[in-house]
Amino acid sequence: MSAPTPRRPKLLVVDDGDRYAELAHAFLRDYDYATRCDLAGPCWSCPRRAGCTLTHAHDLAETKEALRRHRDVDVLLLDVAFELPAARLAPSATGERDLARRRRLQGLDILAALRRAHPSLPVILMTSREELADDAALAAVDALAADESVVLAGADAFDARALSLLVERVLAYRGAPPGDGGYLWGESEAMARLRRDALTLARTSLPMLLLGETGTGKSALAERVIHPASVRRGPFVSVDLAALPSTLVAAELFGAARGAFSGAVERPGRFEAADGGTLFLDEIGNLPPDVQRMLLLALEERRVTRLGETTPRPVDVKLVAATNADLPSLVRSGAFRDDLYARLNPAARLTLPPLRERRADLDALIAGFVARAFAGGADRRLLVEYAAAARLESTAPVEVAFGRPPPSAARAITFVFAAASMAALRRHGWPGNLRELAQVVVNATVFALADAMEAARRGGQGVGAAARVIPIPATLVRRLIAPDASDGGVSPARGRVSLALTPRASLHAVARDLERQLYEQLFADCDGDFARMAERLVGSGGPKAARRVRLRFNQLGLRARRRSR
Amino acid sequence: MSLASDERRRRFARLVHDVAKYVARTARNLPPPPAPVPAWAAAMLARDLYETAPPHRRASFLLDEITRGLDPTPELDRARALLAEADSLEREVRAADETALRRAASIAREVELVLRAAARGTP
């Protein structure tokens, strides 16, 4: 049985004109919306319009009707200013009588009218702060900050890629406790304190500094907790300073005028992109010295100047910086400015503990990672496939048990971590922290699910009630947390490859070098059998695939000698 | 006599809502070169610039209409010059000439940025 196509969120555009709906139909298709449209042109001309994931309403009455007809709408894309005749305006939620003003803020009145019947429907306001003409309008939008399911799109409203990401983010928050955004806190006292401090500092205008080892969840804390808990409704913009060449950092953060440097085009920087929202600077310790001075000025003056320009532009940004480096040491050595360090609010820094110091949270974290993995995407599809093979309901919930399955698992599919598995997990040092734990947990459940799938397809004990329990054996867990270094770099079970990265003159040379190592390792691992190599690489070991692999092998300058055992 | 600051702010907000957003609507979503601009997107881009608001009011006309009575600013002058250049490209844009389409898209993006910056800087 083939896995079902994942359902895309259904969007309802509420706008008095047709231009926005036209845009959404034309360009959101690239992000898997309007999924049944396969014509060369835009989907409003598609004869199979009925399968489209976008719907459009022009006023409150049409919106109510659309929500009545399409009960599966996931997100409302709501404009704020509406040029409508008075008779079609929603009643003013504030008793406003001035018609021009009611039109300017009509979207907020529509939202107020809808909230009675749809209290938690996620809404993206398709406007920006520049379009809100007075302080009262800004205050009205800011007042929505308490409603976790309302987000201000800002300039991203008309950018299909940014909008699709915003929809994903809004949906990710739905159902999560307010302010937590699905962040896995665990139950330790240290994390409870961290949560309280993060939620408090998020609501201030102060910059925030997140410290912690790699993989402890700094960027997730910034995006899923701090940004939603701040009163800001602009976008969350993240910049990984370790991933940017030092020569490009200034232009990336502050923007550039055309001709500011060789090849420069007119473009805003990430500060401007984050206006009204949160700017997350990961690996702040990597900031080049000249850009440190620019960042200090931006924080002090709340304005940025694009490279090549002289007129600063005002920006309103909540800055969250993170690092796993020892910033005080960098300050002492002169590599990091002491005045910038002081401005980053070190007195109110948040330090995320490494996983080895919060082992009491392991059970809750494992349950959280399993729930997240099987909530959607490829792993969910695998689970649905398993349910079909094992003759279980495809909507069966996923549960996690430790030691032995709980008697309550009547409808659920339960992954059971054996006591020995948990002992191995508790002993491990977790140098990669949460990132490593998530990887081990997801791998363990998926491999166990694959084994269970095989058993289900064979029938017998693999189907029916017994199939509701999927054990996670200790041998599997041990193999995942302590990979065997003698496996020649390629693990047949997991498809993992270990490659040595050496800097080369060009990206092409680097890629070729890595590919060459991959083929060498596979060749050794498969005893020179190109069909087996093709099976690993492209999932098919037929003669045609084997010939293509051999050809590529030769192109890489490798010699095909059968490996002696 | 210059307009009161409330009225100025309203005008700049309207510039963003009625002109900036819609003029760059298609431009900001086009596939990057060297991919060609699809014919349907070229038609949308032409509508953004030359039929920005019904009935057939072009962006340059809207800009003049909304800013009537406002003191000139460098941003408004820049936006006006850009839209004048876009108007001069109308024939080629409607004929889906690739070079003209790319230049028109670049103009549209810059007009949006300039007008948003002007609105942010309005006290």
XYZ file of C-alpha atoms in Angstrom:
688
model
C 0.000 0.000 0.000
C 1.439 3.393 -0.936
C 1.736 6.070 1.730
C -0.830 8.877 1.495
C 0.295 12.325 0.348
C 0.675 14.576 3.401
C -2.143 17.093 3.691
C -1.141 20.699 3.093
C -2.663 23.388 5.305
C -5.825 24.898 3.861
C -5.632 28.687 3.657
C -8.478 31.197 3.560
C -7.477 34.579 2.100
C -9.713 37.407 3.378
C -9.100 40.516 1.291
C -11.446 42.977 -0.427
C -9.485 42.869 -3.702
C -8.412 39.924 -5.832
C -4.758 40.822 -6.224
C -3.537 39.026 -3.150
C -5.504 35.861 -3.833
C -4.142 35.906 -7.375
C -0.601 36.130 -6.024
C -1.168 33.329 -3.532
C -2.621 31.075 -6.208
C 0.245 31.783 -8.559
C 3.232 31.460 -6.286
C 2.273 29.401 -3.224
C 1.906 26.497 -5.628
C 5.701 26.257 -5.576
C 5.391 25.380 -1.885
C 2.879 22.554 -2.373
C -0.316 24.528 -1.921
C -3.084 24.285 -4.535
C -1.801 20.775 -4.905
C -4.119 19.553 -7.634
C -3.176 22.237 -10.107
C -0.707 21.023 -12.688
C -1.279 23.477 -15.515
C 1.440 25.743 -16.843
C -0.570 28.833 -15.891
C -1.876 30.068 -12.559
C -4.377 27.867 -10.783
C -7.365 30.215 -10.908
C -7.715 29.019 -14.508
C -7.365 25.389 -13.465
C -10.408 23.243 -14.299
C -9.671 21.199 -11.169
C -10.037 24.224 -8.895
C -11.990 22.059 -6.431
C -8.766 20.491 -5.213
C -7.094 23.805 -4.448
C -5.872 24.440 -0.914
C -6.681 28.167 -1.159
C -10.041 29.846 -0.684
C -10.902 33.535 -0.925
C -13.463 35.739 0.835
C -13.977 39.496 0.401
C -15.757 40.519 3.610
C -17.060 39.213 6.921
C -20.198 37.614 5.461
C -18.223 35.705 2.816
C -15.643 34.699 5.428
C -18.310 33.173 7.656
C -19.789 31.359 4.685
C -16.366 30.087 3.588
C -15.627 28.797 7.097
C -19.039 27.106 7.177
C -18.419 25.372 3.831
C -14.748 24.590 4.463
C -14.548 23.401 8.035
C -10.966 22.239 7.487
C -9.466 25.723 7.013
C -6.181 25.768 8.934
C -5.025 29.371 8.665
C -6.703 32.700 7.858
C -4.657 35.196 5.812
C -6.421 38.426 6.777
C -5.850 41.887 5.315
C -6.464 44.857 7.595
C -7.557 47.737 5.338
C -10.740 47.103 3.319
C -12.336 49.506 0.798
C -15.907 48.255 1.182
C -19.336 49.935 1.149
C -20.592 50.670 4.666
C -23.254 47.968 4.441
C -20.596 45.262 3.972
C -18.374 46.352 6.857
C -18.217 44.218 9.988
C -19.646 45.956 13.053
C -16.981 47.935 14.861
C -15.637 46.091 17.881
C -14.787 49.418 19.543
C -17.889 51.435 18.633
C -15.921 53.486 16.081
C -18.260 55.549 13.899
C -15.824 57.178 11.488
C -16.208 55.205 8.242
C -12.703 55.882 6.910
C -11.193 54.655 10.152
C -13.426 51.581 10.230
C -12.259 50.730 6.708
C -8.606 51.183 7.664
C -8.968 48.694 10.525
C -11.729 46.504 9.120
C -9.581 43.361 9.368
C -9.435 43.727 13.144
C -13.241 44.014 13.324
C -13.564 40.888 11.151
C -11.168 39.113 13.494
C -13.170 40.173 16.559
C -16.403 38.965 14.939
C -14.864 35.587 14.024
C -13.299 34.952 17.417
C -16.657 34.057 18.998
C -17.112 31.028 16.735
C -13.429 30.319 16.019
C -11.520 31.248 19.170
C -8.222 29.575 18.262
C -8.130 29.647 14.454
C -4.590 30.757 13.516
C -4.615 34.148 11.775
C -1.841 35.867 9.851
C -2.475 39.602 9.533
C -1.361 40.529 6.028
C -0.062 43.947 6.889
C 3.041 45.670 8.223
C 3.579 48.352 10.798
C 4.307 50.899 8.039
C 0.734 50.477 6.788
C -0.837 51.251 10.150
C -1.460 54.944 9.916
C -1.641 56.059 13.534
C -0.701 55.149 17.072
C -4.190 53.878 17.859
C -3.973 51.432 14.959
C -0.571 50.249 16.122
C -1.901 49.897 19.660
C -4.862 47.873 18.374
C -2.509 45.454 16.610
C -0.133 45.335 19.587
C -3.101 44.495 21.803
C -3.422 41.260 19.823
C -0.060 40.196 21.233
C -1.875 38.320 23.978
C -3.548 36.156 21.318
C -0.920 33.517 20.561
C -2.670 32.485 17.363
C -2.391 35.901 15.653
C 0.802 36.877 13.822
C 1.670 40.048 11.934
C 3.188 39.078 8.587
C 5.019 42.356 7.944
C 6.712 42.703 4.566
C 6.744 38.885 4.274
C 3.034 38.885 3.406
C 3.817 39.138 -0.288
C 6.794 36.779 -0.350
C 5.528 33.267 -1.086
C 8.500 31.498 0.447
C 8.492 33.573 3.623
C 4.730 33.246 3.883
C 4.820 29.461 3.577
C 7.380 29.368 6.412
C 5.169 31.662 8.487
C 2.201 29.337 7.971
C 4.305 26.393 9.121
C 5.389 28.348 12.198
C 1.852 29.412 13.101
C 0.650 25.829 12.776
C 3.567 24.529 14.825
C 2.489 26.772 17.699
C -1.145 25.645 17.519
C -2.007 23.396 20.391
C 1.216 24.111 22.268
C 1.002 25.704 25.717
C 1.066 29.522 25.431
C 4.583 30.861 25.197
C 6.195 27.441 24.838
C 5.821 26.850 21.095
C 6.358 23.099 21.495
C 9.708 23.561 23.248
C 10.601 20.480 25.302
C 11.331 21.685 28.828
C 11.449 18.463 30.794
C 10.750 18.501 34.492
C 13.989 19.570 36.180
C 14.161 22.581 38.504
C 16.934 24.176 36.407
C 14.730 24.143 33.312
C 11.745 25.518 35.228
C 13.913 28.479 36.285
C 15.198 28.920 32.763
C 11.636 28.940 31.425
C 10.515 31.568 33.912
C 13.512 33.813 33.159
C 13.170 33.389 29.380
C 9.475 34.331 29.401
C 10.171 37.373 31.597
C 13.135 38.692 29.619
C 11.348 38.060 26.317
C 8.836 40.769 27.145
C 11.495 43.420 27.791
C 13.282 45.538 25.188
C 16.670 44.265 26.434
C 18.951 42.239 24.195
C 19.314 38.654 25.401
C 22.348 36.418 25.513
C 21.933 32.629 25.379
C 24.876 30.499 26.448
C 25.275 26.762 26.266
C 27.082 23.903 24.603
C 26.282 22.973 21.052
C 22.980 21.131 20.707
C 21.463 22.379 23.981
C 18.562 24.063 22.170
C 19.559 27.743 22.040
C 18.058 28.493 18.622
C 14.856 26.578 19.452
C 14.547 28.570 22.679
C 14.906 31.814 20.710
C 12.410 30.877 17.993
C 9.822 28.829 19.869
C 9.798 30.539 23.235
C 11.379 33.986 23.279
C 10.001 35.275 19.987
C 6.359 34.216 20.581
C 6.492 35.391 24.202
C 7.742 38.861 23.224
C 5.061 41.418 22.440
C 6.436 41.685 18.916
C 4.416 40.426 15.985
C 7.053 40.951 13.291
C 9.090 38.076 11.876
C 11.708 35.887 13.539
C 14.935 36.197 11.549
C 17.861 33.917 12.279
C 21.481 34.397 11.178
C 24.176 31.784 11.784
C 27.354 33.852 11.950
C 29.522 30.739 11.826
C 28.130 29.916 8.397
C 28.880 33.309 6.816
C 32.226 34.342 5.334
C 33.517 37.212 7.498
C 33.646 39.537 4.473
C 29.881 39.189 3.907
C 28.650 39.536 7.484
C 28.257 43.333 7.463
C 26.222 43.391 4.231
C 24.111 40.460 5.432
C 23.234 42.167 8.707
C 22.966 45.798 7.653
C 22.171 45.656 3.922
C 23.907 47.361 1.049
C 23.351 50.083 -1.512
C 23.876 49.310 -5.155
C 27.603 49.566 -5.936
C 28.636 49.680 -2.269
C 31.232 47.079 -3.149
C 32.057 45.031 -6.196
C 28.878 43.280 -7.355
C 26.692 44.817 -4.628
C 22.991 45.151 -5.431
C 20.461 47.190 -3.494
C 19.198 45.041 -0.654
C 18.022 45.337 2.921
C 19.919 43.532 5.667
C 18.637 41.078 8.258
C 18.115 43.914 10.754
C 15.589 45.516 8.441
C 14.045 42.128 7.663
C 13.487 41.586 11.390
C 11.940 45.032 11.950
C 9.127 44.701 14.475
C 10.264 41.200 15.361
C 13.241 39.248 16.651
C 16.759 38.976 15.225
C 18.606 35.861 16.391
C 22.384 35.966 15.937
C 23.812 32.503 16.471
C 27.537 32.094 17.241
C 27.966 35.781 18.145
C 31.569 35.024 19.114
C 32.330 34.752 15.364
C 31.405 38.387 14.695
C 34.314 40.170 12.930
C 35.748 43.167 14.875
C 34.575 45.855 12.419
C 31.034 44.448 12.471
C 31.079 44.344 16.282
C 31.345 48.148 16.234
C 28.439 48.417 13.764
C 26.318 46.099 15.898
C 27.051 48.167 18.992
C 25.913 51.333 17.196
C 22.773 49.604 15.941
C 21.885 48.494 19.470
C 22.523 51.903 20.986
C 20.862 54.043 18.334
C 18.208 51.561 17.134
C 19.114 52.513 13.579
C 21.145 50.805 10.868
C 22.972 52.217 7.887
C 23.334 50.099 4.776
C 26.851 49.754 3.382
C 27.398 52.512 0.850
C 24.711 54.756 2.349
C 25.001 57.589 4.844
C 21.395 57.918 6.009
C 20.499 55.559 8.850
C 17.169 53.725 8.878
C 15.222 53.200 12.083
C 14.721 49.586 13.132
C 12.806 48.104 16.020
C 14.342 44.716 16.733
C 14.567 42.424 19.736
C 18.106 41.052 19.565
C 18.824 37.565 20.863
C 22.454 36.441 20.596
C 23.800 32.969 21.312
C 27.155 31.303 21.573
C 28.879 28.223 22.909
C 32.155 30.151 23.143
C 33.572 31.598 26.350
C 32.740 35.256 25.679
C 34.482 36.648 28.787
C 37.709 34.968 27.590
C 37.240 36.484 24.143
C 36.756 39.882 25.806
C 39.921 39.446 27.872
C 41.930 38.482 24.775
C 40.589 41.479 22.862
C 38.783 39.363 20.266
C 35.375 40.607 21.425
C 34.593 44.238 22.347
C 33.943 44.726 26.035
C 31.377 47.489 25.364
C 29.407 45.190 23.031
C 29.579 42.387 25.588
C 28.226 44.782 28.209
C 25.437 45.869 25.832
C 24.416 42.236 25.279
C 23.116 42.196 28.811
C 25.433 39.564 30.319
C 23.847 40.087 33.752
C 20.628 38.584 32.422
C 22.172 35.841 30.316
C 20.421 32.498 30.094
C 22.593 29.409 30.324
C 21.139 26.213 28.896
C 22.417 23.195 30.830
C 24.023 20.289 28.958
C 21.958 17.114 28.766
C 24.331 15.233 31.094
C 23.244 17.644 33.856
C 19.522 17.038 33.326
C 19.278 13.264 33.027
C 16.050 13.411 35.043
C 14.434 14.929 31.946
C 15.355 11.997 29.675
C 11.932 10.294 29.782
C 10.033 13.489 28.984
C 12.478 14.473 26.236
C 12.330 11.045 24.593
C 8.519 11.090 24.648
C 8.572 14.590 23.159
C 10.963 13.679 20.344
C 8.927 10.587 19.443
C 5.672 12.582 19.397
C 7.283 15.234 17.189
C 8.801 12.685 14.788
C 5.506 10.903 14.165
C 3.308 14.016 14.066
C 3.853 14.422 10.330
C 6.219 14.051 7.414
C 8.010 10.927 6.218
C 8.066 9.183 9.618
C 4.304 9.627 10.009
C 3.804 8.145 6.544
C 5.943 5.165 7.561
C 3.779 4.698 10.655
C 0.585 4.841 8.567
C 2.085 2.246 6.236
C 2.895 0.064 9.231
C -0.626 0.446 10.611
C -2.019 -0.788 7.294
C 0.368 -3.769 7.178
C -0.408 -4.664 10.814
C -4.178 -4.157 10.328
C -4.360 -1.296 12.841
C -6.217 2.039 12.553
C -4.191 4.510 10.497
C -5.090 7.241 13.026
C -3.750 5.319 16.028
C -1.935 7.709 18.392
C 1.727 7.144 19.258
C 2.803 6.596 22.841
C 6.098 5.878 24.566
C 6.607 3.564 27.528
C 9.683 2.748 29.571
C 10.345 -0.753 30.898
C 7.036 -2.402 29.961
C 3.978 -1.339 27.905
C 1.219 0.364 29.900
C -2.117 -1.473 30.072
C -3.823 1.638 28.672
C -2.356 1.210 25.214
C -5.699 0.004 23.885
C -5.732 2.100 20.707
C -2.189 3.483 20.635
C 0.941 2.191 18.944
C 3.444 2.179 21.800
C 7.226 2.262 21.478
C 8.626 0.513 24.527
C 12.180 1.364 25.601
C 13.431 -1.675 27.504
C 14.920 -1.089 30.964
C 18.365 -1.985 29.585
C 17.857 0.556 26.766
C 17.116 3.292 29.280
C 20.123 2.283 31.380
C 22.346 2.678 28.305
C 20.811 6.069 27.523
C 21.307 7.264 31.103
C 24.958 6.184 31.109
C 25.831 7.948 27.856
C 27.702 11.298 28.085
C 25.673 13.074 25.328
C 28.401 15.339 23.913
C 25.933 16.437 21.222
C 23.242 17.179 23.839
C 19.583 17.402 22.718
C 20.480 17.256 19.040
C 22.233 13.937 19.584
C 19.425 12.572 21.767
C 16.805 13.502 19.172
C 18.793 11.742 16.465
C 19.274 8.586 18.528
C 15.595 8.456 19.551
C 14.257 9.028 16.045
C 16.684 6.508 14.541
C 15.833 3.916 17.194
C 12.079 4.235 16.699
C 12.295 4.258 12.907
C 14.574 1.181 12.760
C 12.359 -0.648 15.244
C 9.340 0.340 13.166
C 11.029 -0.990 10.027
C 11.664 -4.332 11.764
C 8.051 -4.425 12.956
C 6.896 -3.685 9.406
C 8.767 -6.737 8.126
C 7.142 -8.882 10.801
C 3.712 -7.480 9.977
C 4.155 -8.290 6.308
C 5.014 -11.864 7.236
C 1.744 -12.059 9.241
C 1.402 -14.209 12.393
C 2.338 -12.373 15.609
C 3.226 -9.269 13.590
C -0.403 -8.179 13.115
C -3.387 -7.333 15.295
C -3.245 -6.368 18.986
C 0.332 -7.629 19.456
C 1.493 -5.207 16.764
C 0.498 -2.244 18.929
C 3.677 -2.674 20.956
C 7.018 -2.004 19.242
C 9.994 -2.799 21.468
C 13.179 -0.713 21.304
C 15.858 -3.285 22.151
C 18.968 -2.372 24.130
C 21.237 -3.766 21.387
C 19.841 -1.239 18.927
C 20.213 1.652 21.382
C 23.783 0.674 22.243
C 24.685 0.493 18.569
C 23.243 3.970 17.974
C 24.975 5.713 20.866
C 28.319 3.960 20.383
C 28.731 3.396 16.653
C 31.304 0.744 15.798
C 34.348 2.556 14.454
C 35.522 -0.574 12.670
C 32.658 -0.675 10.200
C 34.785 0.903 7.502
C 32.866 4.160 7.592
C 29.615 2.827 6.155
C 27.017 1.188 8.353
C 24.828 -1.110 6.267
C 22.024 -0.833 8.795
C 21.894 2.926 8.991
C 23.557 4.066 5.777
C 25.896 6.309 7.737
C 29.117 7.413 6.113
C 32.198 8.876 7.722
C 34.137 11.240 5.447
C 37.208 13.377 6.040
C 36.728 17.000 5.011
C 39.844 18.681 3.622
C 39.775 22.308 2.357
C 40.265 22.536 -1.425
C 40.605 25.376 -3.904
C 36.953 25.193 -4.991
C 33.624 23.795 -3.837
C 33.664 21.515 -6.851
C 36.986 20.044 -5.726
C 35.633 19.546 -2.190
C 32.503 17.807 -3.499
C 34.539 15.558 -5.782
C 36.867 14.642 -2.939
C 33.936 13.694 -0.679
C 32.242 11.738 -3.458
C 35.456 9.853 -4.140
C 35.725 8.863 -0.477
C 32.088 7.754 -0.487
C 32.618 5.491 -3.493
C 35.825 4.082 -2.027
C 34.107 3.207 1.251
C 31.069 1.742 -0.469
C 33.279 -0.274 -2.822
C 35.094 -1.778 0.139
C 31.907 -2.331 2.117
C 30.158 -4.053 -0.806
C 33.179 -6.178 -1.749
C 33.402 -4.499 -5.135
C 29.837 -5.458 -6.083
C 28.479 -2.519 -8.128
C 24.908 -3.821 -7.948
C 25.045 -3.649 -4.142
C 26.591 -0.212 -4.336
C 23.773 0.922 -6.627
C 21.249 -0.522 -4.175
C 22.753 1.622 -1.420
C 23.024 4.752 -3.538
C 19.829 4.835 -5.555
C 17.747 2.082 -3.977
C 17.943 -0.138 -7.063
C 20.531 -2.790 -7.820
C 19.499 -3.519 -11.403
C 22.069 -3.898 -14.219
C 21.413 -0.383 -15.540
C 21.929 1.237 -12.131
C 25.035 -0.884 -11.525
C 26.488 0.226 -14.881
C 25.877 3.886 -13.996
C 27.572 3.473 -10.630
C 30.554 1.774 -12.256
C 30.804 4.584 -14.812
C 30.793 7.218 -12.058
C 33.320 5.158 -10.102
C 35.665 5.239 -13.112
C 35.026 8.956 -13.699
C 36.218 9.607 -10.153
C 39.532 8.006 -11.054
C 39.044 4.961 -8.831
C 40.292 1.514 -9.796
C 37.797 -1.342 -9.700
C 39.690 -4.153 -8.011
C 37.686 -6.778 -6.172
C 38.422 -6.445 -2.492
C 40.061 -9.484 -0.932
C 38.519 -10.602 2.322
C 1.863 75.097 3.814
C 2.847 71.546 4.729
C 0.315 68.983 5.830
C -0.234 68.088 9.474
C 1.885 65.173 10.665
C -1.156 62.900 11.150
C -2.182 63.419 7.553
C 1.400 62.872 6.336
C 1.556 59.623 8.231
C -1.745 58.471 6.777
C -0.550 59.296 3.277
C 2.682 57.329 3.713
C 0.787 54.395 5.189
C -1.489 54.488 2.153
C 1.537 54.625 -0.134
C 2.785 51.363 1.352
C -0.644 49.720 1.277
C -1.801 50.901 -2.152
C 1.459 51.220 -4.075
C 4.512 49.588 -2.475
C 2.953 46.206 -1.708
C 1.149 45.767 -4.983
C 3.805 47.148 -7.289
C 6.315 44.547 -6.058
C 3.747 41.757 -5.703
C 5.000 39.665 -8.621
C 8.542 41.033 -8.725
C 9.515 39.626 -5.347
C 8.384 36.120 -6.267
C 9.923 35.754 -9.723
C 12.343 32.891 -10.329
C 15.902 34.264 -10.295
C 17.812 34.563 -13.584
C 18.762 32.768 -15.724
C 15.299 31.162 -15.467
C 13.004 33.052 -17.844
C 9.999 34.980 -16.517
C 6.928 32.824 -17.258
C 4.411 34.470 -19.614
C 1.652 34.511 -16.985
C 4.012 36.136 -14.469
C 5.015 38.738 -17.069
C 1.339 39.630 -17.473
C 0.974 39.915 -13.684
C 4.049 42.122 -13.443
C 2.647 44.427 -16.144
C -0.618 44.692 -14.211
C 1.297 45.486 -10.997
C 3.041 48.434 -12.636
C 0.508 49.755 -15.115
C -2.859 48.720 -13.665
C -1.940 48.864 -10.000
C -5.425 49.811 -8.816
C -8.777 49.572 -10.559
C -9.795 51.029 -12.907
C -6.453 50.942 -14.741
C -4.614 53.381 -12.465
C -0.882 52.907 -12.815
C 1.578 53.056 -9.921
C 3.089 56.371 -11.032
C -0.391 57.919 -11.132
C -1.235 56.596 -7.673
C 2.028 57.914 -6.277
C 1.270 61.404 -7.618
C -2.320 61.229 -6.404
C -1.458 60.126 -2.861
C 1.487 62.491 -2.419
C -0.296 65.588 -3.754
C 0.391 68.412 -1.284
C 3.190 66.564 0.520
C 6.585 68.225 0.774
C 9.113 66.496 -1.487
C 11.498 64.023 0.126
C 14.489 62.173 -1.359
C 12.549 58.900 -1.082
C 9.507 60.239 -2.916
C 11.701 61.769 -5.617
C 13.508 58.459 -6.019
C 10.252 56.482 -6.197
C 8.856 58.930 -8.758
C 11.973 58.623 -10.937
C 11.895 54.836 -10.737
C 8.246 54.642 -11.710
C 8.836 57.048 -14.597
C 11.509 54.669 -15.843
C 9.082 51.761 -15.435
C 6.491 53.667 -17.490
C 9.052 54.151 -20.239
C 9.505 50.391 -20.404
C 5.786 49.620 -20.727
C 5.812 48.535 -24.366
C 8.701 46.130 -23.886
C 7.284 44.782 -20.621
C 3.899 44.104 -22.205
C 5.732 42.405 -25.070
C 7.414 40.172 -22.423
C 10.915 41.281 -23.381
C 13.119 39.464 -20.853
C 15.571 42.335 -20.282
C 12.769 44.839 -19.768
C 10.918 42.449 -17.447
C 13.985 41.992 -15.260
C 14.633 45.745 -15.105
C 10.953 46.412 -14.345
C 11.035 43.821 -11.564
C 14.149 45.399 -10.096
C 12.468 48.828 -10.212
C 9.365 47.446 -8.515
C 11.414 45.951 -5.664
C 13.305 49.199 -5.165
C 10.091 51.252 -5.158
C 8.728 49.016 -2.415
C 11.876 49.370 -0.310
C 12.053 53.138 -0.798
C 8.410 53.687 0.122
C 8.584 51.394 3.151
C 11.681 53.242 4.338
C 9.899 56.570 3.797
C 6.910 55.380 5.840
C 9.164 54.168 8.658
C 10.941 57.508 8.739
C 7.729 59.536 8.905
C 7.249 60.918 12.417
